[in-house]
PDB file of C-alpha atoms in Angstrom:
ATOM      1  CA  MET A  18      -7.929  28.120 -81.885  1.00 56.00           C
ATOM      2  CA  THR A  19      -7.070  28.828 -85.510  1.00 68.00           C
ATOM      3  CA  GLY A  20      -5.406  25.424 -85.808  1.00 77.00           C
ATOM      4  CA  ALA A  21      -8.531  23.669 -84.458  1.00 80.00           C
ATOM      5  CA  ARG A  22     -10.732  25.534 -86.924  1.00 80.00           C
ATOM      6  CA  GLU A  23      -8.480  24.578 -89.804  1.00 82.00           C
ATOM      7  CA  LYS A  24      -8.630  20.923 -88.786  1.00 85.00           C
ATOM      8  CA  ILE A  25     -12.435  21.036 -88.611  1.00 84.00           C
ATOM      9  CA  GLU A  26     -12.714  22.710 -92.010  1.00 81.00           C
ATOM     10  CA  TRP A  27     -10.300  20.149 -93.433  1.00 83.00           C
ATOM     11  CA  LEU A  28     -12.478  17.326 -92.092  1.00 84.00           C
ATOM     12  CA  LEU A  29     -15.641  18.929 -93.473  1.00 83.00           C
ATOM     13  CA  SER A  30     -14.054  19.157 -96.916  1.00 86.00           C
ATOM     14  CA  GLN A  31     -13.203  15.449 -97.142  1.00 88.00           C
ATOM     15  CA  LEU A  32     -15.298  13.446 -99.606  1.00 90.00           C
ATOM     16  CA  TRP A  33     -15.708  10.521 -97.238  1.00 94.00           C
ATOM     17  CA  PHE A  34     -16.981  12.731 -94.417  1.00 94.00           C
ATOM     18  CA  ARG A  35     -19.400  14.584 -96.679  1.00 94.00           C
ATOM     19  CA  ALA A  36     -20.738  11.248 -97.949  1.00 96.00           C
ATOM     20  CA  PHE A  37     -20.964   9.942 -94.387  1.00 96.00           C
ATOM     21  CA  PHE A  38     -22.890  13.002 -93.199  1.00 95.00           C
ATOM     22  CA  ALA A  39     -25.255  12.832 -96.165  1.00 96.00           C
ATOM     23  CA  SER A  40     -25.904   9.167 -95.392  1.00 96.00           C
ATOM     24  CA  LEU A  41     -26.469  10.044 -91.739  1.00 96.00           C
ATOM     25  CA  LEU A  42     -29.155  12.570 -92.698  1.00 95.00           C
ATOM     26  CA  ILE A  43     -30.890  10.031 -94.926  1.00 95.00           C
ATOM     27  CA  ALA A  44     -30.798   7.442 -92.142  1.00 95.00           C
ATOM     28  CA  MET A  45     -32.200   9.995 -89.688  1.00 93.00           C
ATOM     29  CA  HIS A  46     -35.221  10.766 -91.870  1.00 93.00           C
ATOM     30  CA  VAL A  47     -35.931   7.103 -92.677  1.00 93.00           C
ATOM     31  CA  THR A  48     -35.688   6.193 -88.992  1.00 92.00           C
ATOM     32  CA  ASP A  49     -38.040   9.059 -88.164  1.00 90.00           C
ATOM     33  CA  ALA A  50     -40.545   7.706 -90.718  1.00 89.00           C
ATOM     34  CA  LYS A  51     -40.319   4.234 -89.158  1.00 90.00           C
ATOM     35  CA  VAL A  52     -40.832   5.602 -85.651  1.00 90.00           C
ATOM     36  CA  MET A  53     -43.746   7.776 -86.766  1.00 87.00           C
ATOM     37  CA  ALA A  54     -45.447   4.803 -88.459  1.00 86.00           C
ATOM     38  CA  ARG A  55     -45.019   2.672 -85.346  1.00 87.00           C
ATOM     39  CA  ASP A  56     -45.831   5.186 -82.605  1.00 86.00           C
ATOM     40  CA  ARG A  57     -48.499   7.331 -84.254  1.00 84.00           C
ATOM     41  CA  PHE A  58     -50.243   4.823 -86.504  1.00 81.00           C
ATOM     42  CA  GLY A  59     -49.338   1.482 -84.970  1.00 85.00           C
ATOM     43  CA  GLN A  60     -48.034   0.239 -88.319  1.00 86.00           C
ATOM     44  CA  ALA A  61     -44.886  -1.415 -89.594  1.00 87.00           C
ATOM     45  CA  PHE A  62     -42.672   0.458 -92.045  1.00 87.00           C
ATOM     46  CA  ASN A  63     -43.714  -2.064 -94.709  1.00 87.00           C
ATOM     47  CA  GLN A  64     -47.172  -3.493 -94.087  1.00 86.00           C
ATOM     48  CA  ALA A  65     -47.101  -5.940 -97.014  1.00 85.00           C
ATOM     49  CA  PRO A  66     -43.463  -6.907 -97.666  1.00 84.00           C
ATOM     50  CA  HIS A  67     -44.384  -9.817 -99.933  1.00 87.00           C
ATOM     51  CA  GLU A  68     -47.071  -8.142-102.024  1.00 87.00           C
ATOM     52  CA  ALA A  69     -46.075  -5.294-104.352  1.00 86.00           C
ATOM     53  CA  PRO A  70     -48.594  -2.624-105.418  1.00 87.00           C
ATOM     54  CA  TYR A  71     -50.826  -3.673-108.311  1.00 82.00           C
ATOM     55  CA  PHE A  72     -54.163  -2.881-109.925  1.00 84.00           C
ATOM     56  CA  ARG A  73     -57.047  -5.316-109.933  1.00 86.00           C
ATOM     57  CA  ASP A  74     -58.698  -3.179-112.614  1.00 79.00           C
ATOM     58  CA  ALA A  75     -56.740  -0.189-113.914  1.00 77.00           C
ATOM     59  CA  TRP A  76     -59.917   1.345-115.365  1.00 77.00           C
ATOM     60  CA  VAL A  77     -61.774   1.248-112.048  1.00 78.00           C
ATOM     61  CA  ASP A  78     -59.288   1.373-109.166  1.00 79.00           C
ATOM     62  CA  LYS A  79     -58.211   4.858-108.131  1.00 82.00           C
ATOM     63  CA  HIS A  80     -55.084   3.627-106.339  1.00 82.00           C
ATOM     64  CA  ALA A  81     -53.051   0.462-106.614  1.00 82.00           C
ATOM     65  CA  LYS A  82     -53.609  -2.151-103.932  1.00 87.00           C
ATOM     66  CA  ASN A  83     -50.869  -1.890-101.280  1.00 84.00           C
ATOM     67  CA  ALA A  84     -49.828   1.522-102.612  1.00 82.00           C
ATOM     68  CA  LYS A  85     -49.585   2.711 -98.991  1.00 86.00           C
ATOM     69  CA  ARG A  86     -47.732  -0.323 -97.681  1.00 87.00           C
ATOM     70  CA  LEU A  87     -44.544   1.740 -97.169  1.00 86.00           C
ATOM     71  CA  ALA A  88     -44.664   4.421 -94.495  1.00 88.00           C
ATOM     72  CA  VAL A  89     -42.914   6.765 -96.951  1.00 89.00           C
ATOM     73  CA  ALA A  90     -45.486   6.212 -99.723  1.00 87.00           C
ATOM     74  CA  ARG A  91     -48.439   8.286 -98.561  1.00 82.00           C
ATOM     75  CA  TRP A  92     -50.396  11.281 -99.825  1.00 82.00           C
ATOM     76  CA  ASP A  93     -49.125  12.214-103.299  1.00 86.00           C
ATOM     77  CA  GLY A  94     -46.982   9.077-103.324  1.00 88.00           C
ATOM     78  CA  GLU A  95     -50.061   6.957-104.038  1.00 89.00           C
ATOM     79  CA  HIS A  96     -50.756   8.959-107.180  1.00 90.00           C
ATOM     80  CA  TYR A  97     -47.169   8.741-108.439  1.00 92.00           C
ATOM     81  CA  ILE A  98     -47.143   4.975-107.860  1.00 91.00           C
ATOM     82  CA  ALA A  99     -50.412   4.689-109.787  1.00 90.00           C
ATOM     83  CA  LEU A 100     -49.064   6.809-112.626  1.00 91.00           C
ATOM     84  CA  ALA A 101     -45.826   4.810-112.770  1.00 92.00           C
ATOM     85  CA  ILE A 102     -47.665   1.472-112.948  1.00 91.00           C
ATOM     86  CA  ARG A 103     -50.674   2.404-115.067  1.00 89.00           C
ATOM     87  CA  GLY A 104     -49.505   5.388-117.050  1.00 87.00           C
ATOM     88  CA  TYR A 105     -52.384   7.018-118.895  1.00 88.00           C
ATOM     89  CA  GLU A 106     -53.951   3.815-120.193  1.00 86.00           C
ATOM     90  CA  ALA A 107     -57.111   4.445-118.156  1.00 83.00           C
ATOM     91  CA  CYS A 108     -57.650   7.851-119.781  1.00 84.00           C
ATOM     92  CA  PRO A 109     -60.273   8.256-122.523  1.00 80.00           C
ATOM     93  CA  PRO A 110     -58.998   8.892-126.065  1.00 81.00           C
ATOM     94  CA  ALA A 111     -58.347  12.477-127.097  1.00 78.00           C
ATOM     95  CA  PRO A 112     -59.780  15.024-127.082  1.00 84.00           C
ATOM     96  CA  LEU A 113     -60.870  15.215-123.450  1.00 80.00           C
ATOM     97  CA  SER A 114     -63.638  17.574-122.409  1.00 83.00           C
ATOM     98  CA  ASP A 115     -63.784  19.112-118.944  1.00 81.00           C
ATOM     99  CA  ALA A 116     -66.509  16.590-118.115  1.00 83.00           C
ATOM    100  CA  ASP A 117     -64.191  13.736-119.151  1.00 80.00           C
ATOM    101  CA  ILE A 118     -61.423  15.062-116.941  1.00 81.00           C
ATOM    102  CA  LYS A 119     -63.747  15.364-113.959  1.00 84.00           C
ATOM    103  CA  LYS A 120     -65.309  11.944-114.499  1.00 82.00           C
ATOM    104  CA  ARG A 121     -62.004  10.089-114.884  1.00 81.00           C
ATOM    105  CA  ASP A 122     -60.019  12.066-112.317  1.00 79.00           C
ATOM    106  CA  GLY A 123     -59.581   9.059-110.054  1.00 78.00           C
ATOM    107  CA  THR A 124     -58.020   6.851-112.723  1.00 83.00           C
ATOM    108  CA  CYS A 125     -56.544   9.258-115.284  1.00 85.00           C
ATOM    109  CA  THR A 126     -54.180  11.070-112.864  1.00 85.00           C
ATOM    110  CA  LEU A 127     -53.863  14.177-115.016  1.00 86.00           C
ATOM    111  CA  THR A 128     -53.233  16.462-112.044  1.00 87.00           C
ATOM    112  CA  PHE A 129     -49.858  14.852-111.314  1.00 89.00           C
ATOM    113  CA  TYR A 130     -46.676  15.358-113.334  1.00 90.00           C
ATOM    114  CA  PRO A 131     -45.279  12.293-115.164  1.00 92.00           C
ATOM    115  CA  GLY A 132     -41.515  12.951-114.977  1.00 93.00           C
ATOM    116  CA  TYR A 133     -40.811  11.335-111.604  1.00 94.00           C
ATOM    117  CA  PRO A 134     -42.952   8.227-112.311  1.00 94.00           C
ATOM    118  CA  THR A 135     -41.127   7.825-115.636  1.00 94.00           C
ATOM    119  CA  ILE A 136     -37.802   7.538-113.789  1.00 94.00           C
ATOM    120  CA  GLY A 137     -39.305   4.936-111.472  1.00 93.00           C
ATOM    121  CA  ARG A 138     -40.608   2.937-114.411  1.00 92.00           C
ATOM    122  CA  ALA A 139     -37.141   3.052-116.011  1.00 94.00           C
ATOM    123  CA  VAL A 140     -35.611   1.687-112.797  1.00 93.00           C
ATOM    124  CA  THR A 141     -37.999  -1.281-112.783  1.00 92.00           C
ATOM    125  CA  ARG A 142     -36.981  -2.124-116.328  1.00 90.00           C
ATOM    126  CA  VAL A 143     -33.336  -2.275-115.288  1.00 89.00           C
ATOM    127  CA  ARG A 144     -33.992  -4.126-112.042  1.00 86.00           C
ATOM    128  CA  ALA A 145     -37.065  -6.213-111.245  1.00 86.00           C
ATOM    129  CA  ILE A 146     -38.314  -4.514-108.078  1.00 91.00           C
ATOM    130  CA  ALA A 147     -41.676  -3.214-106.917  1.00 91.00           C
ATOM    131  CA  MET A 148     -42.674   0.193-108.260  1.00 92.00           C
ATOM    132  CA  ASP A 149     -43.047   1.804-104.847  1.00 90.00           C
ATOM    133  CA  ARG A 150     -39.547   0.720-103.884  1.00 93.00           C
ATOM    134  CA  ALA A 151     -38.151   1.910-107.222  1.00 94.00           C
ATOM    135  CA  LEU A 152     -39.599   5.390-106.688  1.00 95.00           C
ATOM    136  CA  TRP A 153     -38.414   5.405-103.087  1.00 94.00           C
ATOM    137  CA  TYR A 154     -34.873   4.479-104.085  1.00 95.00           C
ATOM    138  CA  VAL A 155     -34.908   7.281-106.672  1.00 96.00           C
ATOM    139  CA  SER A 156     -35.844   9.725-103.901  1.00 96.00           C
ATOM    140  CA  LEU A 157     -33.131   8.397-101.585  1.00 96.00           C
ATOM    141  CA  VAL A 158     -30.418   8.668-104.233  1.00 96.00           C
ATOM    142  CA  ALA A 159     -31.549  12.167-105.243  1.00 97.00           C
ATOM    143  CA  SER A 160     -31.567  13.387-101.634  1.00 96.00           C
ATOM    144  CA  PHE A 161     -28.189  11.816-100.881  1.00 97.00           C
ATOM    145  CA  LEU A 162     -26.693  13.607-103.891  1.00 97.00           C
ATOM    146  CA  THR A 163     -28.347  16.853-102.814  1.00 96.00           C
ATOM    147  CA  PHE A 164     -26.890  16.659 -99.302  1.00 96.00           C
ATOM    148  CA  PHE A 165     -23.494  15.666-100.686  1.00 97.00           C
ATOM    149  CA  LEU A 166     -23.375  18.489-103.240  1.00 96.00           C
ATOM    150  CA  TRP A 167     -24.648  20.976-100.646  1.00 96.00           C
ATOM    151  CA  THR A 168     -21.253  20.850 -98.914  1.00 95.00           C
ATOM    152  CA  SER A 169     -19.148  20.932-102.079  1.00 94.00           C
ATOM    153  CA  GLY A 170     -16.253  23.295-102.569  1.00 91.00           C
ATOM    154  CA  THR A 171     -18.332  25.462-104.871  1.00 93.00           C
ATOM    155  CA  MET A 172     -20.875  26.059-102.113  1.00 93.00           C
ATOM    156  CA  THR A 173     -18.353  26.639 -99.316  1.00 93.00           C
ATOM    157  CA  SER A 174     -16.301  29.027-101.462  1.00 91.00           C
ATOM    158  CA  ARG A 175     -19.401  31.154-102.078  1.00 89.00           C
ATOM    159  CA  PHE A 176     -21.034  31.056 -98.637  1.00 91.00           C
ATOM    160  CA  GLY A 177     -18.271  29.973 -96.295  1.00 90.00           C
ATOM    161  CA  VAL A 178     -17.859  26.658 -94.505  1.00 91.00           C
ATOM    162  CA  PRO A 179     -19.864  27.491 -91.322  1.00 90.00           C
ATOM    163  CA  THR A 180     -22.803  28.997 -93.224  1.00 93.00           C
ATOM    164  CA  THR A 181     -22.958  26.163 -95.751  1.00 94.00           C
ATOM    165  CA  TRP A 182     -22.982  23.390 -93.168  1.00 93.00           C
ATOM    166  CA  LEU A 183     -25.342  25.265 -90.847  1.00 94.00           C
ATOM    167  CA  SER A 184     -27.821  25.788 -93.673  1.00 94.00           C
ATOM    168  CA  LEU A 185     -27.795  22.040 -94.428  1.00 94.00           C
ATOM    169  CA  VAL A 186     -28.458  21.227 -90.763  1.00 94.00           C
ATOM    170  CA  ILE A 187     -31.289  23.778 -90.582  1.00 93.00           C
ATOM    171  CA  LEU A 188     -32.837  22.413 -93.780  1.00 91.00           C
ATOM    172  CA  ASN A 189     -32.952  18.920 -92.296  1.00 92.00           C
ATOM    173  CA  ALA A 190     -34.246  20.167 -88.943  1.00 89.00           C
ATOM    174  CA  TYR A 191     -37.263  21.743 -90.616  1.00 82.00           C
ATOM    175  CA  PRO A 192     -40.229  19.307 -90.229  1.00 77.00           C
ATOM    176  CA  PRO A 193     -41.228  19.098 -93.940  1.00 79.00           C
ATOM    177  CA  SER A 194     -37.703  17.902 -94.772  1.00 83.00           C
ATOM    178  CA  CYS A 195     -39.027  14.402 -94.091  1.00 83.00           C
ATOM    179  CA  TYR A 196     -40.461  14.508 -97.611  1.00 87.00           C
ATOM    180  CA  LEU A 197     -36.900  14.259 -98.921  1.00 91.00           C
ATOM    181  CA  VAL A 198     -37.027  10.518 -98.223  1.00 92.00           C
ATOM    182  CA  PHE A 199     -40.651  10.035 -99.290  1.00 93.00           C
ATOM    183  CA  VAL A 200     -42.110   8.868-102.581  1.00 92.00           C
ATOM    184  CA  ALA A 201     -42.459  12.428-103.853  1.00 92.00           C
ATOM    185  CA  THR A 202     -41.101  14.784-106.494  1.00 93.00           C
ATOM    186  CA  GLU A 203     -39.306  17.122-104.084  1.00 93.00           C
ATOM    187  CA  PRO A 204     -36.053  15.095-103.850  1.00 95.00           C
ATOM    188  CA  CYS A 205     -35.443  15.003-107.614  1.00 95.00           C
ATOM    189  CA  THR A 206     -36.539  18.606-108.104  1.00 95.00           C
ATOM    190  CA  LEU A 207     -34.194  19.853-105.395  1.00 95.00           C
ATOM    191  CA  PHE A 208     -31.290  17.761-106.671  1.00 97.00           C
ATOM    192  CA  PHE A 209     -31.576  18.911-110.289  1.00 97.00           C
ATOM    193  CA  THR A 210     -31.997  22.541-109.228  1.00 96.00           C
ATOM    194  CA  LEU A 211     -28.988  22.520-106.890  1.00 96.00           C
ATOM    195  CA  ALA A 212     -26.832  20.650-109.411  1.00 97.00           C
ATOM    196  CA  GLY A 213     -27.853  23.211-112.024  1.00 96.00           C
ATOM    197  CA  TYR A 214     -26.785  26.055-109.740  1.00 95.00           C
ATOM    198  CA  LEU A 215     -23.414  24.459-109.077  1.00 96.00           C
ATOM    199  CA  ALA A 216     -22.828  23.889-112.796  1.00 96.00           C
ATOM    200  CA  PHE A 217     -23.705  27.542-113.461  1.00 96.00           C
ATOM    201  CA  ALA A 218     -21.288  28.684-110.754  1.00 94.00           C
ATOM    202  CA  ARG A 219     -18.574  26.738-112.583  1.00 94.00           C
ATOM    203  CA  LYS A 220     -19.669  28.403-115.841  1.00 94.00           C
ATOM    204  CA  HIS A 221     -20.867  25.147-117.425  1.00 95.00           C
ATOM    205  CA  TYR A 222     -23.933  26.853-118.833  1.00 95.00           C
ATOM    206  CA  ALA A 223     -25.210  24.101-121.120  1.00 96.00           C
ATOM    207  CA  LEU A 224     -24.909  21.491-118.370  1.00 96.00           C
ATOM    208  CA  SER A 225     -26.618  23.842-115.934  1.00 96.00           C
ATOM    209  CA  ALA A 226     -29.472  24.367-118.381  1.00 97.00           C
ATOM    210  CA  ALA A 227     -29.871  20.618-118.942  1.00 97.00           C
ATOM    211  CA  LEU A 228     -30.057  19.950-115.196  1.00 97.00           C
ATOM    212  CA  ILE A 229     -32.530  22.738-114.536  1.00 97.00           C
ATOM    213  CA  GLY A 230     -34.558  21.568-117.509  1.00 96.00           C
ATOM    214  CA  ALA A 231     -34.706  18.124-115.886  1.00 96.00           C
ATOM    215  CA  ALA A 232     -36.149  19.758-112.755  1.00 96.00           C
ATOM    216  CA  THR A 233     -39.014  21.154-114.842  1.00 95.00           C
ATOM    217  CA  ALA A 234     -39.907  17.593-115.833  1.00 95.00           C
ATOM    218  CA  MET A 235     -40.362  16.759-112.136  1.00 94.00           C
ATOM    219  CA  ARG A 236     -42.548  19.680-111.040  1.00 91.00           C
ATOM    220  CA  ILE A 237     -44.133  22.496-113.011  1.00 88.00           C
ATOM    221  CA  THR A 238     -43.064  24.938-110.274  1.00 87.00           C
ATOM    222  CA  ALA A 239     -39.444  24.321-111.264  1.00 91.00           C
ATOM    223  CA  ILE A 240     -39.936  26.758-114.133  1.00 91.00           C
ATOM    224  CA  ALA A 241     -39.035  29.335-111.476  1.00 90.00           C
ATOM    225  CA  ALA A 242     -35.515  27.899-111.646  1.00 93.00           C
ATOM    226  CA  THR A 243     -35.642  28.240-115.437  1.00 94.00           C
ATOM    227  CA  ALA A 244     -36.570  31.904-115.080  1.00 92.00           C
ATOM    228  CA  ALA A 245     -33.755  32.431-112.554  1.00 93.00           C
ATOM    229  CA  PHE A 246     -31.287  30.712-114.866  1.00 95.00           C
ATOM    230  CA  CYS A 247     -32.237  32.914-117.821  1.00 94.00           C
ATOM    231  CA  VAL A 248     -31.953  36.092-115.762  1.00 94.00           C
ATOM    232  CA  ALA A 249     -28.589  35.021-114.320  1.00 95.00           C
ATOM    233  CA  LEU A 250     -27.294  34.101-117.765  1.00 95.00           C
ATOM    234  CA  ALA A 251     -28.398  37.452-119.168  1.00 95.00           C
ATOM    235  CA  VAL A 252     -26.655  39.328-116.350  1.00 95.00           C
ATOM    236  CA  GLU A 253     -23.520  37.219-116.793  1.00 93.00           C
ATOM    237  CA  THR A 254     -23.503  37.908-120.543  1.00 93.00           C
ATOM    238  CA  ILE A 255     -23.963  41.657-120.072  1.00 93.00           C
ATOM    239  CA  GLN A 256     -21.223  41.880-117.465  1.00 93.00           C
ATOM    240  CA  LYS A 257     -18.785  39.532-119.208  1.00 91.00           C
ATOM    241  CA  PRO A 258     -19.654  39.184-122.909  1.00 91.00           C
ATOM    242  CA  PRO A 259     -18.148  36.020-124.448  1.00 89.00           C
ATOM    243  CA  ARG A 260     -15.590  36.439-127.216  1.00 89.00           C
ATOM    244  CA  ALA A 261     -15.708  33.110-129.030  1.00 90.00           C
ATOM    245  CA  ALA A 262     -18.592  32.197-131.311  1.00 91.00           C
ATOM    246  CA  LEU A 263     -18.991  28.804-129.606  1.00 92.00           C
ATOM    247  CA  ASP A 264     -19.411  30.512-126.246  1.00 90.00           C
ATOM    248  CA  TRP A 265     -22.187  32.666-127.692  1.00 92.00           C
ATOM    249  CA  LEU A 266     -23.801  29.587-129.188  1.00 93.00           C
ATOM    250  CA  GLU A 267     -23.698  27.778-125.842  1.00 91.00           C
ATOM    251  CA  ARG A 268     -25.494  30.637-124.119  1.00 93.00           C
ATOM    252  CA  VAL A 269     -28.130  30.996-126.812  1.00 94.00           C
ATOM    253  CA  VAL A 270     -28.874  27.260-126.823  1.00 95.00           C
ATOM    254  CA  SER A 271     -28.915  27.113-123.038  1.00 95.00           C
ATOM    255  CA  VAL A 272     -31.969  29.375-122.780  1.00 94.00           C
ATOM    256  CA  PRO A 273     -34.501  26.967-124.359  1.00 95.00           C
ATOM    257  CA  LEU A 274     -32.565  23.992-122.987  1.00 96.00           C
ATOM    258  CA  SER A 275     -33.308  25.164-119.437  1.00 95.00           C
ATOM    259  CA  GLY A 276     -36.976  24.386-120.045  1.00 94.00           C
ATOM    260  CA  TRP A 277     -36.626  21.143-121.983  1.00 96.00           C
ATOM    261  CA  GLY A 278     -38.403  19.115-119.296  1.00 95.00           C
ATOM    262  CA  VAL A 279     -41.653  21.050-119.280  1.00 94.00           C
ATOM    263  CA  ALA A 280     -41.473  21.258-123.088  1.00 95.00           C
ATOM    264  CA  ALA A 281     -41.136  17.460-123.302  1.00 95.00           C
ATOM    265  CA  VAL A 282     -44.105  16.941-120.974  1.00 94.00           C
ATOM    266  CA  MET A 283     -46.213  19.392-122.960  1.00 95.00           C
ATOM    267  CA  GLY A 284     -45.185  17.676-126.182  1.00 95.00           C
ATOM    268  CA  PHE A 285     -46.258  14.310-124.790  1.00 93.00           C
ATOM    269  CA  PHE A 286     -49.596  15.710-123.630  1.00 92.00           C
ATOM    270  CA  TRP A 287     -50.124  17.219-127.071  1.00 93.00           C
ATOM    271  CA  GLN A 288     -49.407  13.888-128.739  1.00 91.00           C
ATOM    272  CA  ARG A 289     -51.528  11.846-126.282  1.00 90.00           C
ATOM    273  CA  PHE A 290     -54.405  14.191-125.507  1.00 89.00           C
ATOM    274  CA  GLY A 291     -54.242  16.855-128.226  1.00 88.00           C
ATOM    275  CA  ASP A 292     -53.756  19.508-125.539  1.00 88.00           C
ATOM    276  CA  PRO A 293     -50.277  20.544-124.334  1.00 91.00           C
ATOM    277  CA  LEU A 294     -51.824  22.395-121.382  1.00 89.00           C
ATOM    278  CA  ILE A 295     -54.084  19.583-120.187  1.00 89.00           C
ATOM    279  CA  TYR A 296     -52.242  19.400-116.860  1.00 89.00           C
ATOM    280  CA  ASN A 297     -53.129  23.034-116.179  1.00 86.00           C
ATOM    281  CA  ARG A 298     -56.687  22.511-117.398  1.00 88.00           C
ATOM    282  CA  ALA A 299     -57.093  19.440-115.189  1.00 87.00           C
ATOM    283  CA  HIS A 300     -55.995  21.486-112.166  1.00 85.00           C
ATOM    284  CA  GLU A 301     -58.509  24.160-113.067  1.00 86.00           C
ATOM    285  CA  VAL A 302     -61.330  21.616-113.449  1.00 85.00           C
ATOM    286  CA  ILE A 303     -60.560  19.423-110.427  1.00 82.00           C
ATOM    287  CA  TYR A 304     -59.439  22.082-107.944  1.00 79.00           C
ATOM    288  CA  SER A 305     -61.584  24.942-109.245  1.00 73.00           C
ATOM    289  CA  HIS A 306     -58.788  27.431-109.636  1.00 70.00           C
ATOM    290  CA  LYS A 307     -57.179  29.138-112.583  1.00 69.00           C
ATOM    291  CA  PRO A 308     -53.511  30.149-112.315  1.00 65.00           C
ATOM    292  CA  LYS A 309     -52.723  33.765-113.150  1.00 66.00           C
ATOM    293  CA  LEU A 310     -49.418  35.599-113.210  1.00 63.00           C
ATOM    294  CA  SER A 311     -51.001  38.376-111.143  1.00 68.00           C
ATOM    295  CA  GLN A 312     -51.464  35.903-108.275  1.00 64.00           C
ATOM    296  CA  LEU A 313     -47.713  35.846-107.755  1.00 59.00           C
ATOM    297  CA  MET A 314     -47.976  39.339-106.282  1.00 65.00           C
ATOM    298  CA  ASP A 315     -51.572  39.110-105.024  1.00 70.00           C
ATOM    299  CA  PRO A 316     -52.252  35.510-103.938  1.00 68.00           C
ATOM    300  CA  ASP A 317     -55.666  34.347-102.814  1.00 70.00           C
ATOM    301  CA  PRO A 318     -55.574  34.044 -98.982  1.00 72.00           C
ATOM    302  CA  ALA A 319     -58.029  31.128 -99.166  1.00 69.00           C
ATOM    303  CA  TRP A 320     -55.554  29.091-101.214  1.00 62.00           C
ATOM    304  CA  ILE A 321     -52.736  29.898 -98.801  1.00 62.00           C
ATOM    305  CA  MET A 322     -54.845  28.579 -95.925  1.00 62.00           C
ATOM    306  CA  HIS A 323     -55.838  25.548 -97.991  1.00 58.00           C
ATOM    307  CA  SER A 324     -52.154  24.788 -98.644  1.00 55.00           C
ATOM    308  CA  ILE A 325     -51.277  25.076 -94.956  1.00 52.00           C
ATOM    309  CA  ASP A 326     -54.214  22.856 -94.025  1.00 48.00           C
ATOM    310  CA  GLY A 327     -53.134  20.305 -96.643  1.00 44.00           C
ATOM    311  CA  CYS A 328     -49.618  20.141 -95.169  1.00 43.00           C
ATOM    312  CA  VAL A 329     -50.957  19.572 -91.680  1.00 40.00           C
TER     313      VAL A 329
END
């Protein structure tokens, strides 16, 4: 029995098998999206294979034509495709009043983060492909890397081989895991966060901070990972103080570096709109809510129900 277990653990540790399993999970989710499009909506996976998304009038159209041609480019995906193609060219010049934000909500796209669309735009500059496909490929690559890194030696040494692999299977069995192959920010956010954790576990603090900082450029909620990184680094420093000056310097620099993504986005918003917090203000204006730290411990039940309803 022990020999059989050793053979299984040996197989699970092989790079080719980990890559194969990660690919299998990606294929499973994409196939599920194709089946869902066909059986539930009577649609092909790609409804307009020869016509990429585009704007007839970027100042008038809320979404690009054919933005929903891919079964994996729905809901928030439409907004990220629009932001990747149009950018903020349809936004009025700074400064923007609350009335401006409300009036131009459909074309200004201020309530969606620009990091993920920026990656998609960079891909289209390297390779001439449609924007929706570029963003989709970014999601696929990010999710593949996440699944592959999930079963790395660093993970199995901390949690054990059975627990690590079981957790990956459970993650992909959970219904919302389908978003990991959608045009959405979740794949990149999860990849950068996990990669940051693994780098931290290997005591590559600056690299960990850079990766976690990249996650904050994908979603504002990733600042939770920044907070976790700073706490973990503080605990690590207290328990095992570094001796060399360069090691101290790395840890000091890593703290602000872990939030470089959100800082870059805020800097861009400041330069473009004269307001580094315009994303937050747009959410307050459009969705009629104002974030407060106290809501972390005492959330509004109405917003919890609204979130559940939105997922369904």
